[in-house]
PDB file of N, CA and C in Angstrom:
ATOM      1  N   MET A 263       0.830  -1.175   0.000  1.00 75.00           N
ATOM      2  CA  MET A 263       0.000   0.000   0.000  1.00 75.00           C
ATOM      3  C   MET A 263       0.882   1.248   0.000  1.00 75.00           C
ATOM      4  N   ALA A 264       0.544   2.168  -0.844  1.00 81.00           N
ATOM      5  CA  ALA A 264       1.308   3.404  -0.939  1.00 81.00           C
ATOM      6  C   ALA A 264       0.342   4.574  -1.091  1.00 81.00           C
ATOM      7  N   ALA A 265       0.758   5.706  -0.570  1.00 87.00           N
ATOM      8  CA  ALA A 265      -0.058   6.911  -0.667  1.00 87.00           C
ATOM      9  C   ALA A 265      -0.043   7.432  -2.105  1.00 87.00           C
ATOM     10  N   PRO A 266      -1.130   8.061  -2.530  1.00 86.00           N
ATOM     11  CA  PRO A 266      -1.167   8.605  -3.899  1.00 86.00           C
ATOM     12  C   PRO A 266      -0.038   9.589  -4.180  1.00 86.00           C
ATOM     13  N   HIS A 267       0.342  10.371  -3.171  1.00 90.00           N
ATOM     14  CA  HIS A 267       1.437  11.337  -3.347  1.00 90.00           C
ATOM     15  C   HIS A 267       2.752  10.613  -3.634  1.00 90.00           C
ATOM     16  N   THR A 268       2.983   9.512  -2.938  1.00 89.00           N
ATOM     17  CA  THR A 268       4.199   8.725  -3.147  1.00 89.00           C
ATOM     18  C   THR A 268       4.212   8.112  -4.540  1.00 89.00           C
ATOM     19  N   LEU A 269       3.073   7.621  -4.986  1.00 91.00           N
ATOM     20  CA  LEU A 269       2.988   7.035  -6.327  1.00 91.00           C
ATOM     21  C   LEU A 269       3.217   8.094  -7.407  1.00 91.00           C
ATOM     22  N   GLN A 270       2.700   9.288  -7.180  1.00 93.00           N
ATOM     23  CA  GLN A 270       2.908  10.369  -8.142  1.00 93.00           C
ATOM     24  C   GLN A 270       4.387  10.747  -8.214  1.00 93.00           C
ATOM     25  N   ARG A 271       5.050  10.798  -7.080  1.00 94.00           N
ATOM     26  CA  ARG A 271       6.480  11.111  -7.039  1.00 94.00           C
ATOM     27  C   ARG A 271       7.285  10.015  -7.746  1.00 94.00           C
ATOM     28  N   LEU A 272       6.922   8.760  -7.524  1.00 95.00           N
ATOM     29  CA  LEU A 272       7.589   7.637  -8.180  1.00 95.00           C
ATOM     30  C   LEU A 272       7.384   7.701  -9.686  1.00 95.00           C
ATOM     31  N   HIS A 273       6.173   8.054 -10.109  1.00 95.00           N
ATOM     32  CA  HIS A 273       5.863   8.181 -11.532  1.00 95.00           C
ATOM     33  C   HIS A 273       6.771   9.227 -12.193  1.00 95.00           C
ATOM     34  N   LYS A 274       6.943  10.358 -11.548  1.00 97.00           N
ATOM     35  CA  LYS A 274       7.816  11.407 -12.090  1.00 97.00           C
ATOM     36  C   LYS A 274       9.265  10.934 -12.156  1.00 97.00           C
ATOM     37  N   LEU A 275       9.720  10.260 -11.109  1.00 97.00           N
ATOM     38  CA  LEU A 275      11.090   9.750 -11.088  1.00 97.00           C
ATOM     39  C   LEU A 275      11.333   8.750 -12.210  1.00 97.00           C
ATOM     40  N   ILE A 276      10.366   7.894 -12.458  1.00 97.00           N
ATOM     41  CA  ILE A 276      10.495   6.892 -13.521  1.00 97.00           C
ATOM     42  C   ILE A 276      10.753   7.564 -14.858  1.00 97.00           C
ATOM     43  N   TRP A 277       9.935   8.543 -15.199  1.00 97.00           N
ATOM     44  CA  TRP A 277      10.081   9.161 -16.519  1.00 97.00           C
ATOM     45  C   TRP A 277      11.313  10.042 -16.620  1.00 97.00           C
ATOM     46  N   VAL A 278      11.732  10.659 -15.526  1.00 98.00           N
ATOM     47  CA  VAL A 278      12.986  11.418 -15.545  1.00 98.00           C
ATOM     48  C   VAL A 278      14.157  10.478 -15.792  1.00 98.00           C
ATOM     49  N   LEU A 279      14.150   9.312 -15.138  1.00 98.00           N
ATOM     50  CA  LEU A 279      15.234   8.346 -15.340  1.00 98.00           C
ATOM     51  C   LEU A 279      15.247   7.814 -16.769  1.00 98.00           C
ATOM     52  N   ILE A 280      14.079   7.494 -17.299  1.00 98.00           N
ATOM     53  CA  ILE A 280      14.031   6.930 -18.652  1.00 98.00           C
ATOM     54  C   ILE A 280      14.456   7.966 -19.690  1.00 98.00           C
ATOM     55  N   TYR A 281      13.816   9.127 -19.679  1.00 98.00           N
ATOM     56  CA  TYR A 281      14.145  10.126 -20.698  1.00 98.00           C
ATOM     57  C   TYR A 281      15.542  10.711 -20.504  1.00 98.00           C
ATOM     58  N   GLY A 282      15.931  10.980 -19.264  1.00 98.00           N
ATOM     59  CA  GLY A 282      17.271  11.488 -19.002  1.00 98.00           C
ATOM     60  C   GLY A 282      18.339  10.469 -19.364  1.00 98.00           C
ATOM     61  N   GLY A 283      18.070   9.208 -19.053  1.00 98.00           N
ATOM     62  CA  GLY A 283      19.022   8.152 -19.396  1.00 98.00           C
ATOM     63  C   GLY A 283      19.190   7.984 -20.890  1.00 98.00           C
ATOM     64  N   LEU A 284      18.080   8.012 -21.612  1.00 98.00           N
ATOM     65  CA  LEU A 284      18.173   7.869 -23.067  1.00 98.00           C
ATOM     66  C   LEU A 284      18.868   9.071 -23.706  1.00 98.00           C
ATOM     67  N   LEU A 285      18.601  10.258 -23.186  1.00 98.00           N
ATOM     68  CA  LEU A 285      19.278  11.452 -23.708  1.00 98.00           C
ATOM     69  C   LEU A 285      20.777  11.373 -23.455  1.00 98.00           C
ATOM     70  N   THR A 286      21.167  10.962 -22.258  1.00 98.00           N
ATOM     71  CA  THR A 286      22.586  10.815 -21.934  1.00 98.00           C
ATOM     72  C   THR A 286      23.235   9.745 -22.800  1.00 98.00           C
ATOM     73  N   LEU A 287      22.516   8.663 -23.038  1.00 97.00           N
ATOM     74  CA  LEU A 287      23.029   7.594 -23.895  1.00 97.00           C
ATOM     75  C   LEU A 287      23.314   8.110 -25.306  1.00 97.00           C
ATOM     76  N   VAL A 288      22.388   8.851 -25.866  1.00 97.00           N
ATOM     77  CA  VAL A 288      22.571   9.382 -27.228  1.00 97.00           C
ATOM     78  C   VAL A 288      23.710  10.399 -27.261  1.00 97.00           C
ATOM     79  N   LEU A 289      23.778  11.256 -26.245  1.00 97.00           N
ATOM     80  CA  LEU A 289      24.881  12.220 -26.199  1.00 97.00           C
ATOM     81  C   LEU A 289      26.222  11.510 -26.036  1.00 97.00           C
ATOM     82  N   GLY A 290      26.225  10.417 -25.302  1.00 97.00           N
ATOM     83  CA  GLY A 290      27.450   9.627 -25.161  1.00 97.00           C
ATOM     84  C   GLY A 290      27.885   9.019 -26.477  1.00 97.00           C
ATOM     85  N   LEU A 291      26.920   8.554 -27.274  1.00 97.00           N
ATOM     86  CA  LEU A 291      27.261   8.008 -28.593  1.00 97.00           C
ATOM     87  C   LEU A 291      27.865   9.082 -29.493  1.00 97.00           C
ATOM     88  N   ALA A 292      27.340  10.300 -29.403  1.00 97.00           N
ATOM     89  CA  ALA A 292      27.884  11.394 -30.205  1.00 97.00           C
ATOM     90  C   ALA A 292      29.255  11.831 -29.683  1.00 97.00           C
ATOM     91  N   THR A 293      29.447  11.821 -28.379  1.00 97.00           N
ATOM     92  CA  THR A 293      30.706  12.233 -27.774  1.00 97.00           C
ATOM     93  C   THR A 293      31.805  11.209 -28.017  1.00 97.00           C
ATOM     94  N   GLU A 294      31.415   9.966 -28.174  1.00 94.00           N
ATOM     95  CA  GLU A 294      32.385   8.879 -28.325  1.00 94.00           C
ATOM     96  C   GLU A 294      33.320   9.076 -29.522  1.00 94.00           C
ATOM     97  N   ARG A 295      32.866   9.809 -30.517  1.00 93.00           N
ATOM     98  CA  ARG A 295      33.704  10.047 -31.704  1.00 93.00           C
ATOM     99  C   ARG A 295      34.928  10.885 -31.370  1.00 93.00           C
ATOM    100  N   SER A 296      34.775  11.825 -30.426  1.00 95.00           N
ATOM    101  CA  SER A 296      35.908  12.693 -30.102  1.00 95.00           C
ATOM    102  C   SER A 296      36.647  12.258 -28.836  1.00 95.00           C
ATOM    103  N   ASP A 297      35.946  11.656 -27.896  1.00 95.00           N
ATOM    104  CA  ASP A 297      36.579  11.197 -26.647  1.00 95.00           C
ATOM    105  C   ASP A 297      35.945   9.864 -26.269  1.00 95.00           C
ATOM    106  N   ALA A 298      36.632   8.790 -26.591  1.00 95.00           N
ATOM    107  CA  ALA A 298      36.065   7.450 -26.434  1.00 95.00           C
ATOM    108  C   ALA A 298      35.734   7.119 -24.977  1.00 95.00           C
ATOM    109  N   ALA A 299      36.625   7.444 -24.057  1.00 96.00           N
ATOM    110  CA  ALA A 299      36.391   7.091 -22.656  1.00 96.00           C
ATOM    111  C   ALA A 299      35.181   7.822 -22.083  1.00 96.00           C
ATOM    112  N   LEU A 300      35.102   9.127 -22.336  1.00 97.00           N
ATOM    113  CA  LEU A 300      33.964   9.900 -21.848  1.00 97.00           C
ATOM    114  C   LEU A 300      32.669   9.436 -22.509  1.00 97.00           C
ATOM    115  N   GLY A 301      32.715   9.185 -23.803  1.00 96.00           N
ATOM    116  CA  GLY A 301      31.530   8.739 -24.527  1.00 96.00           C
ATOM    117  C   GLY A 301      30.978   7.435 -23.986  1.00 96.00           C
ATOM    118  N   TRP A 302      31.855   6.460 -23.781  1.00 97.00           N
ATOM    119  CA  TRP A 302      31.385   5.169 -23.276  1.00 97.00           C
ATOM    120  C   TRP A 302      30.903   5.268 -21.839  1.00 97.00           C
ATOM    121  N   SER A 303      31.503   6.163 -21.054  1.00 97.00           N
ATOM    122  CA  SER A 303      31.014   6.384 -19.691  1.00 97.00           C
ATOM    123  C   SER A 303      29.597   6.947 -19.709  1.00 97.00           C
ATOM    124  N   MET A 304      29.351   7.872 -20.610  1.00 98.00           N
ATOM    125  CA  MET A 304      28.013   8.441 -20.738  1.00 98.00           C
ATOM    126  C   MET A 304      27.013   7.409 -21.247  1.00 98.00           C
ATOM    127  N   VAL A 305      27.428   6.597 -22.193  1.00 98.00           N
ATOM    128  CA  VAL A 305      26.548   5.548 -22.714  1.00 98.00           C
ATOM    129  C   VAL A 305      26.185   4.573 -21.600  1.00 98.00           C
ATOM    130  N   LEU A 306      27.174   4.162 -20.837  1.00 98.00           N
ATOM    131  CA  LEU A 306      26.935   3.221 -19.752  1.00 98.00           C
ATOM    132  C   LEU A 306      26.037   3.829 -18.676  1.00 98.00           C
ATOM    133  N   GLY A 307      26.326   5.048 -18.268  1.00 98.00           N
ATOM    134  CA  GLY A 307      25.500   5.716 -17.253  1.00 98.00           C
ATOM    135  C   GLY A 307      24.077   5.951 -17.710  1.00 98.00           C
ATOM    136  N   GLY A 308      23.930   6.402 -18.954  1.00 98.00           N
ATOM    137  CA  GLY A 308      22.589   6.644 -19.484  1.00 98.00           C
ATOM    138  C   GLY A 308      21.790   5.365 -19.643  1.00 98.00           C
ATOM    139  N   GLY A 309      22.448   4.323 -20.123  1.00 98.00           N
ATOM    140  CA  GLY A 309      21.767   3.033 -20.257  1.00 98.00           C
ATOM    141  C   GLY A 309      21.351   2.475 -18.909  1.00 98.00           C
ATOM    142  N   LEU A 310      22.203   2.651 -17.919  1.00 98.00           N
ATOM    143  CA  LEU A 310      21.885   2.178 -16.575  1.00 98.00           C
ATOM    144  C   LEU A 310      20.702   2.952 -15.982  1.00 98.00           C
ATOM    145  N   ALA A 311      20.679   4.265 -16.169  1.00 98.00           N
ATOM    146  CA  ALA A 311      19.571   5.079 -15.659  1.00 98.00           C
ATOM    147  C   ALA A 311      18.256   4.686 -16.331  1.00 98.00           C
ATOM    148  N   ALA A 312      18.279   4.475 -17.644  1.00 98.00           N
ATOM    149  CA  ALA A 312      17.066   4.065 -18.357  1.00 98.00           C
ATOM    150  C   ALA A 312      16.610   2.682 -17.887  1.00 98.00           C
ATOM    151  N   ALA A 313      17.543   1.793 -17.643  1.00 98.00           N
ATOM    152  CA  ALA A 313      17.193   0.452 -17.171  1.00 98.00           C
ATOM    153  C   ALA A 313      16.567   0.509 -15.776  1.00 98.00           C
ATOM    154  N   VAL A 314      17.090   1.361 -14.914  1.00 98.00           N
ATOM    155  CA  VAL A 314      16.500   1.524 -13.580  1.00 98.00           C
ATOM    156  C   VAL A 314      15.074   2.059 -13.697  1.00 98.00           C
ATOM    157  N   GLY A 315      14.854   2.987 -14.625  1.00 98.00           N
ATOM    158  CA  GLY A 315      13.500   3.493 -14.848  1.00 98.00           C
ATOM    159  C   GLY A 315      12.545   2.408 -15.293  1.00 98.00           C
ATOM    160  N   VAL A 316      12.997   1.523 -16.153  1.00 97.00           N
ATOM    161  CA  VAL A 316      12.151   0.416 -16.620  1.00 97.00           C
ATOM    162  C   VAL A 316      11.840  -0.538 -15.468  1.00 97.00           C
ATOM    163  N   VAL A 317      12.825  -0.819 -14.632  1.00 97.00           N
ATOM    164  CA  VAL A 317      12.592  -1.693 -13.474  1.00 97.00           C
ATOM    165  C   VAL A 317      11.597  -1.037 -12.514  1.00 97.00           C
ATOM    166  N   LEU A 318      11.693   0.268 -12.341  1.00 97.00           N
ATOM    167  CA  LEU A 318      10.756   0.956 -11.461  1.00 97.00           C
ATOM    168  C   LEU A 318       9.330   0.926 -12.005  1.00 97.00           C
ATOM    169  N   ILE A 319       9.161   0.804 -13.307  1.00 96.00           N
ATOM    170  CA  ILE A 319       7.820   0.633 -13.866  1.00 96.00           C
ATOM    171  C   ILE A 319       7.208  -0.663 -13.341  1.00 96.00           C
ATOM    172  N   ALA A 320       8.000  -1.715 -13.298  1.00 95.00           N
ATOM    173  CA  ALA A 320       7.504  -2.986 -12.764  1.00 95.00           C
ATOM    174  C   ALA A 320       7.198  -2.873 -11.272  1.00 95.00           C
ATOM    175  N   VAL A 321       8.031  -2.150 -10.542  1.00 93.00           N
ATOM    176  CA  VAL A 321       7.772  -1.948  -9.110  1.00 93.00           C
ATOM    177  C   VAL A 321       6.480  -1.160  -8.918  1.00 93.00           C
ATOM    178  N   ARG A 322       6.310  -0.122  -9.711  1.00 93.00           N
ATOM    179  CA  ARG A 322       5.101   0.725  -9.611  1.00 93.00           C
ATOM    180  C   ARG A 322       3.848  -0.067  -9.947  1.00 93.00           C
ATOM    181  N   ALA A 323       3.941  -0.989 -10.881  1.00 91.00           N
ATOM    182  CA  ALA A 323       2.781  -1.784 -11.258  1.00 91.00           C
ATOM    183  C   ALA A 323       2.317  -2.691 -10.120  1.00 91.00           C
ATOM    184  N   ARG A 324       3.217  -3.074  -9.244  1.00 91.00           N
ATOM    185  CA  ARG A 324       2.862  -3.949  -8.120  1.00 91.00           C
ATOM    186  C   ARG A 324       2.319  -3.187  -6.919  1.00 91.00           C
ATOM    187  N   LEU A 325       2.571  -1.879  -6.845  1.00 88.00           N
ATOM    188  CA  LEU A 325       2.090  -1.102  -5.710  1.00 88.00           C
ATOM    189  C   LEU A 325       0.605  -0.780  -5.879  1.00 88.00           C
ATOM    190  N   LYS A 326      -0.096  -0.803  -4.773  1.00 83.00           N
ATOM    191  CA  LYS A 326      -1.519  -0.457  -4.772  1.00 83.00           C
ATOM    192  C   LYS A 326      -1.704   0.824  -3.966  1.00 83.00           C
ATOM    193  N   THR A 327      -2.721   1.585  -4.311  1.00 77.00           N
ATOM    194  CA  THR A 327      -2.999   2.812  -3.591  1.00 77.00           C
ATOM    195  C   THR A 327      -3.725   2.484  -2.290  1.00 77.00           C
ATOM    196  N   ASP A 328      -3.665   3.430  -1.357  1.00 74.00           N
ATOM    197  CA  ASP A 328      -4.348   3.250  -0.066  1.00 74.00           C
ATOM    198  C   ASP A 328      -5.845   3.251  -0.244  1.00 74.00           C
TER     199      ASP A 328
END
């Protein structure tokens, strides 16, 4: 059981992680041409953030409102 306010906050966090992660991933791919180490770090970080957002979607689906 979770409060509606908590679910709304989780919902916002999920989409920030997904969209922010994907944006960082794409910027990392573009950066990789000029600086390979920085580019791959950004790709890895962005992919990880997007993956956490996807996992949180599954967590959110299991939570019920009060």
